[in-house]
């Protein structure tokens, strides 16, 4: 292999060194109308985290209500229904679905590809505006107090069609979900085209970072499943406004049809949440144990397998809705088969960790936490996928615990881990590592105290979505568990406040971040922290993105750099040759 | 900042720079077509789901489906012809744009737009015809509402997509009239053509479904 000298970079004057995407232009409008994927990603992140705060307030209200069997917060049980519905709908549609793809994905994906931007920067901005519009509709629901949305996040009919208020909260929420759906479709389209068309020379499909495989699989689901959600809520909209009767048996409609349509989207949607999270974990585990990822192809293909199988299992949400026994058995069997690719990933991560030199940085702690929590979440999915046990567990706190283990404990924790991992890149600052570990400990402990308890609660028969639980046979037992769970949720909330605190602090007072603080090999670690407007001042070197043997610690900049005794391979953009490491 | 020291643009020009991530114009247009194809697949899923919802309700209705349900208004056949002719004219616009026959291309795009407007008008009249034919059925007990209402849903969702197409055609037309039929607008005309063919296909499937199911 011939070596081509790396072209000399621009003379680094102090101003040029500080010339990055954050300082590129100034003023609020330069952000709101930016076409820069990094700024759009950051704006998504701010939006998503604000909505997370709002959704979190409702969660705490719900938990506090359950401190006493008679209900400690709401006088009117209908308000309790509104609180958990808003909590669920905001967290699912405005927080978790966009969190990894739209926020972190937008920031990281083009840089990982060594590209200047996503394929369609304008469409990307448009997606962001659609997200904002969707959020506005949810805020309308919040403001619209007595017409509030109280159906649960699934908008099941007849709850969503018989409140007698044509313009109540359900209508606004449904419009909001429709708009958010298109935001998600456009992001997915953008990512698919970007990954197909903007990979740099030398980066074949099987040399892509696994995060990109995960985003690709996610984007397929976004493009294929989200339109079905769109039409579902559109039909609901017409049912409410014009009395079309699709879902109303008195008018020849069928409420179970609604459930089929809803879950046909929403089961794949749980993979929109978890696949990108798994992609993040693949990166974090490998980088922070400084070891080549184990079973690259298995992890890559299992993402695609999950995406495909995910379309065939929606009926497991409807075992008790009166499907035929045969259909139930089929859905149950396919549900079990989805857990195989999930397990493949977990085993490959464990094999990657094995004999790695693990640094227990905050992102790594989150990644390890993810593995533990996802294992529990996935395995309890099997209890629910089993017909006989699901009849008992359906609509109890067991289901609540299951999906919090996978959505919050897995998807959201991976997103927070990823946020820490890319924080130096995004902001150019390091957060305080000790505070980071402390925050993680609070989150991890708080989470498990809150939700593990709920497995016990549900298996003892406590139904979900009940505002009060006095006068039941097991009221005393339920009371004990609810108190423990609520205390856990306060610890969790404290953990998030700590996290928000030290992250915000780091923006103003953190140490300046080196270009490669963790020793990552994927391309985003080759540009400066924070990256310049065009991402790379010089075209990056493409190679095996999990081969860390070429990097070494550089004390002077407190980060990793290319080893001096190893020649840096030719630059593929210049030489036209495969940049093999 | 000293502009001669490196490539960065002076601040005054920064907000106006458009940077394409693509290495060439041709790659950019290819990506555009790829994106459009994905979008059409997505919309295809949307229409397929609508159709499935309708058919499920139709099949479940069984004997309660009203025998007195009228056939679809004959006007729909006229609008079908209008839509298909529009596909022809926009395709002709693509060819003439490729051959750089500018004014012909612009005229053909404009004609397609007018045909689209005509299509919408015809659909609206057909809605009124349908309303007169089914008023009795709408509130009749025991009759599935979707028998009378499904017509509006299927034609309405399609019409919304035609309106979207009209907006796109208007944009292309303005661009072409202002700046001539360049690479950019001729690639957009191609996009409009694909979209229009897609609308044809969807419409024919919807119409046949209604003819057979009603
Ligand atoms: C690993 C394999 C998984 C299996 C076998 C599985 C199985 C199931 C089953 C059978 C149910 C229905 C329970 C019932 O309502 O009675 C369920 C509910 C649920 N699961 Fe999973 N699941 C898995 C992973 C996930 C993941 C990764 C997510 C999200 C990231 C998720 C999110 C949910 C949600 C949100 C619900 C409840 C929705 C509701 O009723 O409100 N699941 N799961
Ligand atoms: Cu599911």
JSON list of C-alpha atoms in Angstrom, two decimals, chain B:
[
{"chain": "B", "resi": 1, "resn": "UNK", "atom": "CA", "xyz": [-11.52, 36.91, 10.11]},
{"chain": "B", "resi": 2, "resn": "UNK", "atom": "CA", "xyz": [-9.16, 36.96, 7.18]},
{"chain": "B", "resi": 3, "resn": "UNK", "atom": "CA", "xyz": [-10.80, 35.29, 4.20]},
{"chain": "B", "resi": 4, "resn": "UNK", "atom": "CA", "xyz": [-7.51, 34.73, 2.41]},
{"chain": "B", "resi": 5, "resn": "UNK", "atom": "CA", "xyz": [-6.18, 32.59, 5.24]},
{"chain": "B", "resi": 6, "resn": "UNK", "atom": "CA", "xyz": [-8.45, 29.67, 4.51]},
{"chain": "B", "resi": 7, "resn": "UNK", "atom": "CA", "xyz": [-11.67, 28.63, 2.88]},
{"chain": "B", "resi": 8, "resn": "UNK", "atom": "CA", "xyz": [-14.22, 29.87, 5.44]},
{"chain": "B", "resi": 9, "resn": "UNK", "atom": "CA", "xyz": [-16.70, 32.31, 4.04]},
{"chain": "B", "resi": 10, "resn": "UNK", "atom": "CA", "xyz": [-17.12, 35.76, 5.42]},
{"chain": "B", "resi": 11, "resn": "UNK", "atom": "CA", "xyz": [-19.96, 35.96, 7.87]},
{"chain": "B", "resi": 12, "resn": "UNK", "atom": "CA", "xyz": [-22.21, 37.98, 5.62]},
{"chain": "B", "resi": 13, "resn": "UNK", "atom": "CA", "xyz": [-22.39, 35.15, 3.09]},
{"chain": "B", "resi": 14, "resn": "UNK", "atom": "CA", "xyz": [-22.74, 32.27, 5.47]},
{"chain": "B", "resi": 15, "resn": "UNK", "atom": "CA", "xyz": [-26.45, 32.12, 5.96]},
{"chain": "B", "resi": 16, "resn": "UNK", "atom": "CA", "xyz": [-27.02, 32.09, 2.24]},
{"chain": "B", "resi": 17, "resn": "UNK", "atom": "CA", "xyz": [-24.71, 29.27, 1.29]},
{"chain": "B", "resi": 18, "resn": "UNK", "atom": "CA", "xyz": [-26.42, 26.12, 0.13]},
{"chain": "B", "resi": 19, "resn": "UNK", "atom": "CA", "xyz": [-24.24, 23.10, 0.41]},
{"chain": "B", "resi": 20, "resn": "UNK", "atom": "CA", "xyz": [-25.14, 19.93, -1.32]},
{"chain": "B", "resi": 21, "resn": "UNK", "atom": "CA", "xyz": [-23.69, 16.80, 0.22]},
{"chain": "B", "resi": 22, "resn": "UNK", "atom": "CA", "xyz": [-23.45, 15.28, -3.24]},
{"chain": "B", "resi": 23, "resn": "UNK", "atom": "CA", "xyz": [-20.42, 15.24, -5.42]},
{"chain": "B", "resi": 24, "resn": "UNK", "atom": "CA", "xyz": [-22.31, 16.02, -8.61]},
{"chain": "B", "resi": 25, "resn": "UNK", "atom": "CA", "xyz": [-25.61, 17.36, -9.84]},
{"chain": "B", "resi": 26, "resn": "UNK", "atom": "CA", "xyz": [-26.47, 14.01, -11.43]},
{"chain": "B", "resi": 27, "resn": "UNK", "atom": "CA", "xyz": [-25.99, 12.16, -8.16]},
{"chain": "B", "resi": 28, "resn": "UNK", "atom": "CA", "xyz": [-28.20, 14.67, -6.47]},
{"chain": "B", "resi": 29, "resn": "UNK", "atom": "CA", "xyz": [-31.00, 14.11, -8.96]},
{"chain": "B", "resi": 30, "resn": "UNK", "atom": "CA", "xyz": [-30.64, 10.37, -8.68]},
{"chain": "B", "resi": 31, "resn": "UNK", "atom": "CA", "xyz": [-31.00, 10.65, -4.92]},
{"chain": "B", "resi": 32, "resn": "UNK", "atom": "CA", "xyz": [-34.08, 12.79, -5.45]},
{"chain": "B", "resi": 33, "resn": "UNK", "atom": "CA", "xyz": [-35.71, 10.07, -7.53]},
{"chain": "B", "resi": 34, "resn": "UNK", "atom": "CA", "xyz": [-34.76, 7.47, -4.95]},
{"chain": "B", "resi": 35, "resn": "UNK", "atom": "CA", "xyz": [-36.36, 9.57, -2.23]},
{"chain": "B", "resi": 36, "resn": "UNK", "atom": "CA", "xyz": [-39.50, 10.00, -4.29]},
{"chain": "B", "resi": 37, "resn": "UNK", "atom": "CA", "xyz": [-39.70, 6.25, -4.85]},
{"chain": "B", "resi": 38, "resn": "UNK", "atom": "CA", "xyz": [-39.55, 5.69, -1.10]},
{"chain": "B", "resi": 39, "resn": "UNK", "atom": "CA", "xyz": [-42.23, 8.29, -0.57]},
{"chain": "B", "resi": 40, "resn": "UNK", "atom": "CA", "xyz": [-44.49, 6.60, -3.09]},
{"chain": "B", "resi": 41, "resn": "UNK", "atom": "CA", "xyz": [-43.95, 3.25, -1.39]},
{"chain": "B", "resi": 42, "resn": "UNK", "atom": "CA", "xyz": [-44.96, 4.88, 1.86]},
{"chain": "B", "resi": 43, "resn": "UNK", "atom": "CA", "xyz": [-48.08, 6.39, 0.31]},
{"chain": "B", "resi": 44, "resn": "UNK", "atom": "CA", "xyz": [-48.79, 3.03, -1.30]},
{"chain": "B", "resi": 45, "resn": "UNK", "atom": "CA", "xyz": [-48.86, 1.50, 2.17]},
{"chain": "B", "resi": 46, "resn": "UNK", "atom": "CA", "xyz": [-51.27, 4.22, 3.23]},
{"chain": "B", "resi": 47, "resn": "UNK", "atom": "CA", "xyz": [-53.68, 3.49, 0.39]},
{"chain": "B", "resi": 48, "resn": "UNK", "atom": "CA", "xyz": [-53.35, -0.25, 0.83]},
{"chain": "B", "resi": 49, "resn": "UNK", "atom": "CA", "xyz": [-54.29, 0.10, 4.49]},
{"chain": "B", "resi": 50, "resn": "UNK", "atom": "CA", "xyz": [-57.29, 2.24, 3.62]},
{"chain": "B", "resi": 51, "resn": "UNK", "atom": "CA", "xyz": [-58.46, -0.31, 1.13]},
{"chain": "B", "resi": 52, "resn": "UNK", "atom": "CA", "xyz": [-58.00, -3.16, 3.58]},
{"chain": "B", "resi": 53, "resn": "UNK", "atom": "CA", "xyz": [-60.04, -1.34, 6.23]},
{"chain": "B", "resi": 54, "resn": "UNK", "atom": "CA", "xyz": [-62.82, -0.82, 3.72]},
{"chain": "B", "resi": 55, "resn": "UNK", "atom": "CA", "xyz": [-62.79, -4.39, 2.47]},
{"chain": "B", "resi": 56, "resn": "UNK", "atom": "CA", "xyz": [-62.80, -5.83, 5.99]},
{"chain": "B", "resi": 57, "resn": "UNK", "atom": "CA", "xyz": [-65.89, -3.82, 6.85]},
{"chain": "B", "resi": 58, "resn": "UNK", "atom": "CA", "xyz": [-67.48, -4.73, 3.52]},
{"chain": "B", "resi": 59, "resn": "UNK", "atom": "CA", "xyz": [-66.93, -8.44, 4.08]},
{"chain": "B", "resi": 60, "resn": "UNK", "atom": "CA", "xyz": [-68.04, -8.31, 7.70]},
{"chain": "B", "resi": 61, "resn": "UNK", "atom": "CA", "xyz": [-71.22, -6.53, 6.67]},
{"chain": "B", "resi": 62, "resn": "UNK", "atom": "CA", "xyz": [-72.32, -9.60, 4.69]},
{"chain": "B", "resi": 63, "resn": "UNK", "atom": "CA", "xyz": [-76.07, -9.61, 4.28]},
{"chain": "B", "resi": 64, "resn": "UNK", "atom": "CA", "xyz": [-76.56, -6.29, 6.02]},
{"chain": "B", "resi": 65, "resn": "UNK", "atom": "CA", "xyz": [-74.93, -4.51, 3.07]},
{"chain": "B", "resi": 66, "resn": "UNK", "atom": "CA", "xyz": [-77.80, -2.56, 1.45]},
{"chain": "B", "resi": 67, "resn": "UNK", "atom": "CA", "xyz": [-79.03, -3.99, -1.83]},
{"chain": "B", "resi": 68, "resn": "UNK", "atom": "CA", "xyz": [-80.41, -0.60, -2.70]},
{"chain": "B", "resi": 69, "resn": "UNK", "atom": "CA", "xyz": [-76.92, 0.92, -2.84]},
{"chain": "B", "resi": 70, "resn": "UNK", "atom": "CA", "xyz": [-76.61, 2.76, -6.16]},
{"chain": "B", "resi": 71, "resn": "UNK", "atom": "CA", "xyz": [-73.76, 2.16, -8.57]},
{"chain": "B", "resi": 72, "resn": "UNK", "atom": "CA", "xyz": [-70.91, 4.68, -8.46]},
{"chain": "B", "resi": 73, "resn": "UNK", "atom": "CA", "xyz": [-71.78, 7.93, -10.31]},
{"chain": "B", "resi": 74, "resn": "UNK", "atom": "CA", "xyz": [-71.06, 7.63, -14.03]},
{"chain": "B", "resi": 75, "resn": "UNK", "atom": "CA", "xyz": [-69.10, 10.87, -13.83]},
{"chain": "B", "resi": 76, "resn": "UNK", "atom": "CA", "xyz": [-66.24, 8.96, -12.23]},
{"chain": "B", "resi": 77, "resn": "UNK", "atom": "CA", "xyz": [-65.54, 7.29, -15.55]},
{"chain": "B", "resi": 78, "resn": "UNK", "atom": "CA", "xyz": [-65.10, 10.70, -17.11]},
{"chain": "B", "resi": 79, "resn": "UNK", "atom": "CA", "xyz": [-62.74, 11.79, -14.37]},
{"chain": "B", "resi": 80, "resn": "UNK", "atom": "CA", "xyz": [-60.78, 8.58, -14.85]},
{"chain": "B", "resi": 81, "resn": "UNK", "atom": "CA", "xyz": [-60.19, 9.52, -18.46]},
{"chain": "B", "resi": 82, "resn": "UNK", "atom": "CA", "xyz": [-59.16, 13.04, -17.42]},
{"chain": "B", "resi": 83, "resn": "UNK", "atom": "CA", "xyz": [-56.65, 11.69, -14.94]},
{"chain": "B", "resi": 84, "resn": "UNK", "atom": "CA", "xyz": [-55.11, 9.28, -17.42]},
{"chain": "B", "resi": 85, "resn": "UNK", "atom": "CA", "xyz": [-54.85, 11.92, -20.11]},
{"chain": "B", "resi": 86, "resn": "UNK", "atom": "CA", "xyz": [-53.00, 14.03, -17.54]},
{"chain": "B", "resi": 87, "resn": "UNK", "atom": "CA", "xyz": [-50.51, 11.21, -17.14]},
{"chain": "B", "resi": 88, "resn": "UNK", "atom": "CA", "xyz": [-49.94, 11.32, -20.88]},
{"chain": "B", "resi": 89, "resn": "UNK", "atom": "CA", "xyz": [-49.42, 15.07, -21.03]},
{"chain": "B", "resi": 90, "resn": "UNK", "atom": "CA", "xyz": [-46.97, 15.16, -18.13]},
{"chain": "B", "resi": 91, "resn": "UNK", "atom": "CA", "xyz": [-45.03, 12.28, -19.67]},
{"chain": "B", "resi": 92, "resn": "UNK", "atom": "CA", "xyz": [-44.90, 14.23, -22.92]},
{"chain": "B", "resi": 93, "resn": "UNK", "atom": "CA", "xyz": [-43.62, 17.18, -20.91]},
{"chain": "B", "resi": 94, "resn": "UNK", "atom": "CA", "xyz": [-40.77, 15.02, -19.62]},
{"chain": "B", "resi": 95, "resn": "UNK", "atom": "CA", "xyz": [-39.77, 14.06, -23.14]},
{"chain": "B", "resi": 96, "resn": "UNK", "atom": "CA", "xyz": [-39.91, 17.57, -24.47]},
{"chain": "B", "resi": 97, "resn": "UNK", "atom": "CA", "xyz": [-37.91, 18.86, -21.52]},
{"chain": "B", "resi": 98, "resn": "UNK", "atom": "CA", "xyz": [-35.25, 16.27, -22.31]},
{"chain": "B", "resi": 99, "resn": "UNK", "atom": "CA", "xyz": [-35.20, 17.43, -25.92]},
{"chain": "B", "resi": 100, "resn": "UNK", "atom": "CA", "xyz": [-34.96, 20.99, -24.63]},
{"chain": "B", "resi": 101, "resn": "UNK", "atom": "CA", "xyz": [-38.20, 22.13, -26.27]},
{"chain": "B", "resi": 102, "resn": "UNK", "atom": "CA", "xyz": [-38.84, 24.58, -23.51]},
{"chain": "B", "resi": 103, "resn": "UNK", "atom": "CA", "xyz": [-42.13, 26.23, -24.29]},
{"chain": "B", "resi": 104, "resn": "UNK", "atom": "CA", "xyz": [-43.73, 22.95, -25.28]},
{"chain": "B", "resi": 105, "resn": "UNK", "atom": "CA", "xyz": [-42.65, 21.41, -22.00]},
{"chain": "B", "resi": 106, "resn": "UNK", "atom": "CA", "xyz": [-44.04, 24.34, -20.02]},
{"chain": "B", "resi": 107, "resn": "UNK", "atom": "CA", "xyz": [-47.31, 24.21, -21.92]},
{"chain": "B", "resi": 108, "resn": "UNK", "atom": "CA", "xyz": [-47.69, 20.49, -21.30]},
{"chain": "B", "resi": 109, "resn": "UNK", "atom": "CA", "xyz": [-47.06, 20.91, -17.59]},
{"chain": "B", "resi": 110, "resn": "UNK", "atom": "CA", "xyz": [-49.67, 23.65, -17.50]},
{"chain": "B", "resi": 111, "resn": "UNK", "atom": "CA", "xyz": [-52.17, 21.46, -19.34]},
{"chain": "B", "resi": 112, "resn": "UNK", "atom": "CA", "xyz": [-51.59, 18.67, -16.82]},
{"chain": "B", "resi": 113, "resn": "UNK", "atom": "CA", "xyz": [-52.32, 21.14, -14.07]},
{"chain": "B", "resi": 114, "resn": "UNK", "atom": "CA", "xyz": [-55.57, 22.18, -15.70]},
{"chain": "B", "resi": 115, "resn": "UNK", "atom": "CA", "xyz": [-56.56, 18.55, -16.16]},
{"chain": "B", "resi": 116, "resn": "UNK", "atom": "CA", "xyz": [-55.89, 18.02, -12.49]},
{"chain": "B", "resi": 117, "resn": "UNK", "atom": "CA", "xyz": [-58.16, 20.91, -11.58]},
{"chain": "B", "resi": 118, "resn": "UNK", "atom": "CA", "xyz": [-60.82, 19.50, -13.89]},
{"chain": "B", "resi": 119, "resn": "UNK", "atom": "CA", "xyz": [-60.47, 16.14, -12.18]},
{"chain": "B", "resi": 120, "resn": "UNK", "atom": "CA", "xyz": [-61.09, 17.70, -8.79]},
{"chain": "B", "resi": 121, "resn": "UNK", "atom": "CA", "xyz": [-64.14, 19.56, -10.08]},
{"chain": "B", "resi": 122, "resn": "UNK", "atom": "CA", "xyz": [-65.57, 16.36, -11.54]},
{"chain": "B", "resi": 123, "resn": "UNK", "atom": "CA", "xyz": [-64.98, 14.53, -8.26]},
{"chain": "B", "resi": 124, "resn": "UNK", "atom": "CA", "xyz": [-66.80, 17.27, -6.40]},
{"chain": "B", "resi": 125, "resn": "UNK", "atom": "CA", "xyz": [-69.81, 16.98, -8.70]},
{"chain": "B", "resi": 126, "resn": "UNK", "atom": "CA", "xyz": [-69.73, 13.21, -8.29]},
{"chain": "B", "resi": 127, "resn": "UNK", "atom": "CA", "xyz": [-69.82, 13.73, -4.51]},
{"chain": "B", "resi": 128, "resn": "UNK", "atom": "CA", "xyz": [-73.00, 15.72, -4.85]},
{"chain": "B", "resi": 129, "resn": "UNK", "atom": "CA", "xyz": [-74.55, 13.08, -7.09]},
{"chain": "B", "resi": 130, "resn": "UNK", "atom": "CA", "xyz": [-73.62, 10.45, -4.54]},
{"chain": "B", "resi": 131, "resn": "UNK", "atom": "CA", "xyz": [-75.02, 12.50, -1.70]},
{"chain": "B", "resi": 132, "resn": "UNK", "atom": "CA", "xyz": [-78.39, 12.73, -3.43]},
{"chain": "B", "resi": 133, "resn": "UNK", "atom": "CA", "xyz": [-78.36, 9.00, -4.10]},
{"chain": "B", "resi": 134, "resn": "UNK", "atom": "CA", "xyz": [-77.54, 7.86, -0.57]},
{"chain": "B", "resi": 135, "resn": "UNK", "atom": "CA", "xyz": [-79.23, 10.35, 1.78]},
{"chain": "B", "resi": 136, "resn": "UNK", "atom": "CA", "xyz": [-81.85, 7.75, 2.58]},
{"chain": "B", "resi": 137, "resn": "UNK", "atom": "CA", "xyz": [-79.25, 5.14, 3.50]},
{"chain": "B", "resi": 138, "resn": "UNK", "atom": "CA", "xyz": [-77.11, 7.33, 5.75]},
{"chain": "B", "resi": 139, "resn": "UNK", "atom": "CA", "xyz": [-79.40, 7.13, 8.77]},
{"chain": "B", "resi": 140, "resn": "UNK", "atom": "CA", "xyz": [-81.18, 3.90, 8.04]},
{"chain": "B", "resi": 141, "resn": "UNK", "atom": "CA", "xyz": [-80.86, 1.60, 11.06]},
{"chain": "B", "resi": 142, "resn": "UNK", "atom": "CA", "xyz": [-79.07, -1.67, 10.42]},
{"chain": "B", "resi": 143, "resn": "UNK", "atom": "CA", "xyz": [-77.29, -0.39, 7.36]},
{"chain": "B", "resi": 144, "resn": "UNK", "atom": "CA", "xyz": [-73.52, -0.13, 7.80]},
{"chain": "B", "resi": 145, "resn": "UNK", "atom": "CA", "xyz": [-72.55, 3.52, 7.60]},
{"chain": "B", "resi": 146, "resn": "UNK", "atom": "CA", "xyz": [-69.54, 2.68, 5.51]},
{"chain": "B", "resi": 147, "resn": "UNK", "atom": "CA", "xyz": [-71.84, 1.65, 2.64]},
{"chain": "B", "resi": 148, "resn": "UNK", "atom": "CA", "xyz": [-72.77, 5.27, 2.12]},
{"chain": "B", "resi": 149, "resn": "UNK", "atom": "CA", "xyz": [-69.67, 6.87, 3.64]},
{"chain": "B", "resi": 150, "resn": "UNK", "atom": "CA", "xyz": [-66.91, 4.68, 2.22]},
{"chain": "B", "resi": 151, "resn": "UNK", "atom": "CA", "xyz": [-67.29, 6.40, -1.12]},
{"chain": "B", "resi": 152, "resn": "UNK", "atom": "CA", "xyz": [-66.32, 9.73, 0.40]},
{"chain": "B", "resi": 153, "resn": "UNK", "atom": "CA", "xyz": [-63.37, 8.29, 2.25]},
{"chain": "B", "resi": 154, "resn": "UNK", "atom": "CA", "xyz": [-61.86, 6.46, -0.71]},
{"chain": "B", "resi": 155, "resn": "UNK", "atom": "CA", "xyz": [-62.36, 9.24, -3.23]},
{"chain": "B", "resi": 156, "resn": "UNK", "atom": "CA", "xyz": [-61.55, 11.93, -0.68]},
{"chain": "B", "resi": 157, "resn": "UNK", "atom": "CA", "xyz": [-58.17, 10.55, 0.35]},
{"chain": "B", "resi": 158, "resn": "UNK", "atom": "CA", "xyz": [-57.24, 10.19, -3.29]},
{"chain": "B", "resi": 159, "resn": "UNK", "atom": "CA", "xyz": [-58.40, 13.71, -4.08]},
{"chain": "B", "resi": 160, "resn": "UNK", "atom": "CA", "xyz": [-56.23, 15.11, -1.30]},
{"chain": "B", "resi": 161, "resn": "UNK", "atom": "CA", "xyz": [-53.23, 13.51, -2.98]},
{"chain": "B", "resi": 162, "resn": "UNK", "atom": "CA", "xyz": [-54.23, 14.98, -6.33]},
{"chain": "B", "resi": 163, "resn": "UNK", "atom": "CA", "xyz": [-54.34, 18.40, -4.68]},
{"chain": "B", "resi": 164, "resn": "UNK", "atom": "CA", "xyz": [-50.84, 17.78, -3.36]},
{"chain": "B", "resi": 165, "resn": "UNK", "atom": "CA", "xyz": [-49.73, 16.93, -6.87]},
{"chain": "B", "resi": 166, "resn": "UNK", "atom": "CA", "xyz": [-51.26, 20.17, -8.13]},
{"chain": "B", "resi": 167, "resn": "UNK", "atom": "CA", "xyz": [-49.21, 22.16, -5.65]},
{"chain": "B", "resi": 168, "resn": "UNK", "atom": "CA", "xyz": [-46.07, 20.44, -6.92]},
{"chain": "B", "resi": 169, "resn": "UNK", "atom": "CA", "xyz": [-47.03, 21.18, -10.52]},
{"chain": "B", "resi": 170, "resn": "UNK", "atom": "CA", "xyz": [-47.61, 24.81, -9.68]},
{"chain": "B", "resi": 171, "resn": "UNK", "atom": "CA", "xyz": [-44.18, 25.07, -8.10]},
{"chain": "B", "resi": 172, "resn": "UNK", "atom": "CA", "xyz": [-42.46, 23.45, -11.08]},
{"chain": "B", "resi": 173, "resn": "UNK", "atom": "CA", "xyz": [-44.36, 25.68, -13.44]},
{"chain": "B", "resi": 174, "resn": "UNK", "atom": "CA", "xyz": [-43.29, 28.84, -11.63]},
{"chain": "B", "resi": 175, "resn": "UNK", "atom": "CA", "xyz": [-39.69, 27.68, -11.58]},
{"chain": "B", "resi": 176, "resn": "UNK", "atom": "CA", "xyz": [-39.71, 26.79, -15.26]},
{"chain": "B", "resi": 177, "resn": "UNK", "atom": "CA", "xyz": [-41.34, 30.04, -16.32]},
{"chain": "B", "resi": 178, "resn": "UNK", "atom": "CA", "xyz": [-38.91, 32.11, -14.26]},
{"chain": "B", "resi": 179, "resn": "UNK", "atom": "CA", "xyz": [-35.64, 30.37, -14.97]},
{"chain": "B", "resi": 180, "resn": "UNK", "atom": "CA", "xyz": [-36.32, 28.26, -18.04]},
{"chain": "B", "resi": 181, "resn": "UNK", "atom": "CA", "xyz": [-36.42, 24.48, -18.12]},
{"chain": "B", "resi": 182, "resn": "UNK", "atom": "CA", "xyz": [-33.03, 23.69, -16.63]},
{"chain": "B", "resi": 183, "resn": "UNK", "atom": "CA", "xyz": [-31.66, 20.46, -15.15]},
{"chain": "B", "resi": 184, "resn": "UNK", "atom": "CA", "xyz": [-33.37, 21.16, -11.87]},
{"chain": "B", "resi": 185, "resn": "UNK", "atom": "CA", "xyz": [-36.86, 21.77, -13.17]},
{"chain": "B", "resi": 186, "resn": "UNK", "atom": "CA", "xyz": [-36.73, 18.99, -15.73]},
{"chain": "B", "resi": 187, "resn": "UNK", "atom": "CA", "xyz": [-35.80, 16.57, -12.99]},
{"chain": "B", "resi": 188, "resn": "UNK", "atom": "CA", "xyz": [-38.75, 17.90, -11.02]},
{"chain": "B", "resi": 189, "resn": "UNK", "atom": "CA", "xyz": [-41.06, 17.42, -13.98]},
{"chain": "B", "resi": 190, "resn": "UNK", "atom": "CA", "xyz": [-39.95, 13.81, -13.99]},
{"chain": "B", "resi": 191, "resn": "UNK", "atom": "CA", "xyz": [-40.86, 13.59, -10.33]},
{"chain": "B", "resi": 192, "resn": "UNK", "atom": "CA", "xyz": [-44.31, 15.01, -11.02]},
{"chain": "B", "resi": 193, "resn": "UNK", "atom": "CA", "xyz": [-44.79, 12.50, -13.80]},
{"chain": "B", "resi": 194, "resn": "UNK", "atom": "CA", "xyz": [-43.98, 9.54, -11.54]},
{"chain": "B", "resi": 195, "resn": "UNK", "atom": "CA", "xyz": [-46.33, 10.90, -8.94]},
{"chain": "B", "resi": 196, "resn": "UNK", "atom": "CA", "xyz": [-49.11, 11.34, -11.48]},
{"chain": "B", "resi": 197, "resn": "UNK", "atom": "CA", "xyz": [-48.74, 7.77, -12.75]},
{"chain": "B", "resi": 198, "resn": "UNK", "atom": "CA", "xyz": [-48.92, 6.64, -9.16]},
{"chain": "B", "resi": 199, "resn": "UNK", "atom": "CA", "xyz": [-52.17, 8.56, -8.70]},
{"chain": "B", "resi": 200, "resn": "UNK", "atom": "CA", "xyz": [-53.56, 6.86, -11.83]},
{"chain": "B", "resi": 201, "resn": "UNK", "atom": "CA", "xyz": [-52.72, 3.43, -10.56]},
{"chain": "B", "resi": 202, "resn": "UNK", "atom": "CA", "xyz": [-54.22, 4.10, -7.13]},
{"chain": "B", "resi": 203, "resn": "UNK", "atom": "CA", "xyz": [-57.33, 5.60, -8.64]},
{"chain": "B", "resi": 204, "resn": "UNK", "atom": "CA", "xyz": [-57.97, 2.67, -10.96]},
{"chain": "B", "resi": 205, "resn": "UNK", "atom": "CA", "xyz": [-57.62, 0.23, -8.07]},
{"chain": "B", "resi": 206, "resn": "UNK", "atom": "CA", "xyz": [-59.96, 2.30, -5.91]},
{"chain": "B", "resi": 207, "resn": "UNK", "atom": "CA", "xyz": [-62.52, 2.68, -8.65]},
{"chain": "B", "resi": 208, "resn": "UNK", "atom": "CA", "xyz": [-62.55, -1.02, -9.48]},
{"chain": "B", "resi": 209, "resn": "UNK", "atom": "CA", "xyz": [-62.88, -1.84, -5.80]},
{"chain": "B", "resi": 210, "resn": "UNK", "atom": "CA", "xyz": [-65.87, 0.43, -5.48]},
{"chain": "B", "resi": 211, "resn": "UNK", "atom": "CA", "xyz": [-67.49, -0.91, -8.62]},
{"chain": "B", "resi": 212, "resn": "UNK", "atom": "CA", "xyz": [-67.12, -4.47, -7.42]},
{"chain": "B", "resi": 213, "resn": "UNK", "atom": "CA", "xyz": [-67.91, -3.90, -3.75]},
{"chain": "B", "resi": 214, "resn": "UNK", "atom": "CA", "xyz": [-70.92, -1.63, -3.97]}
]
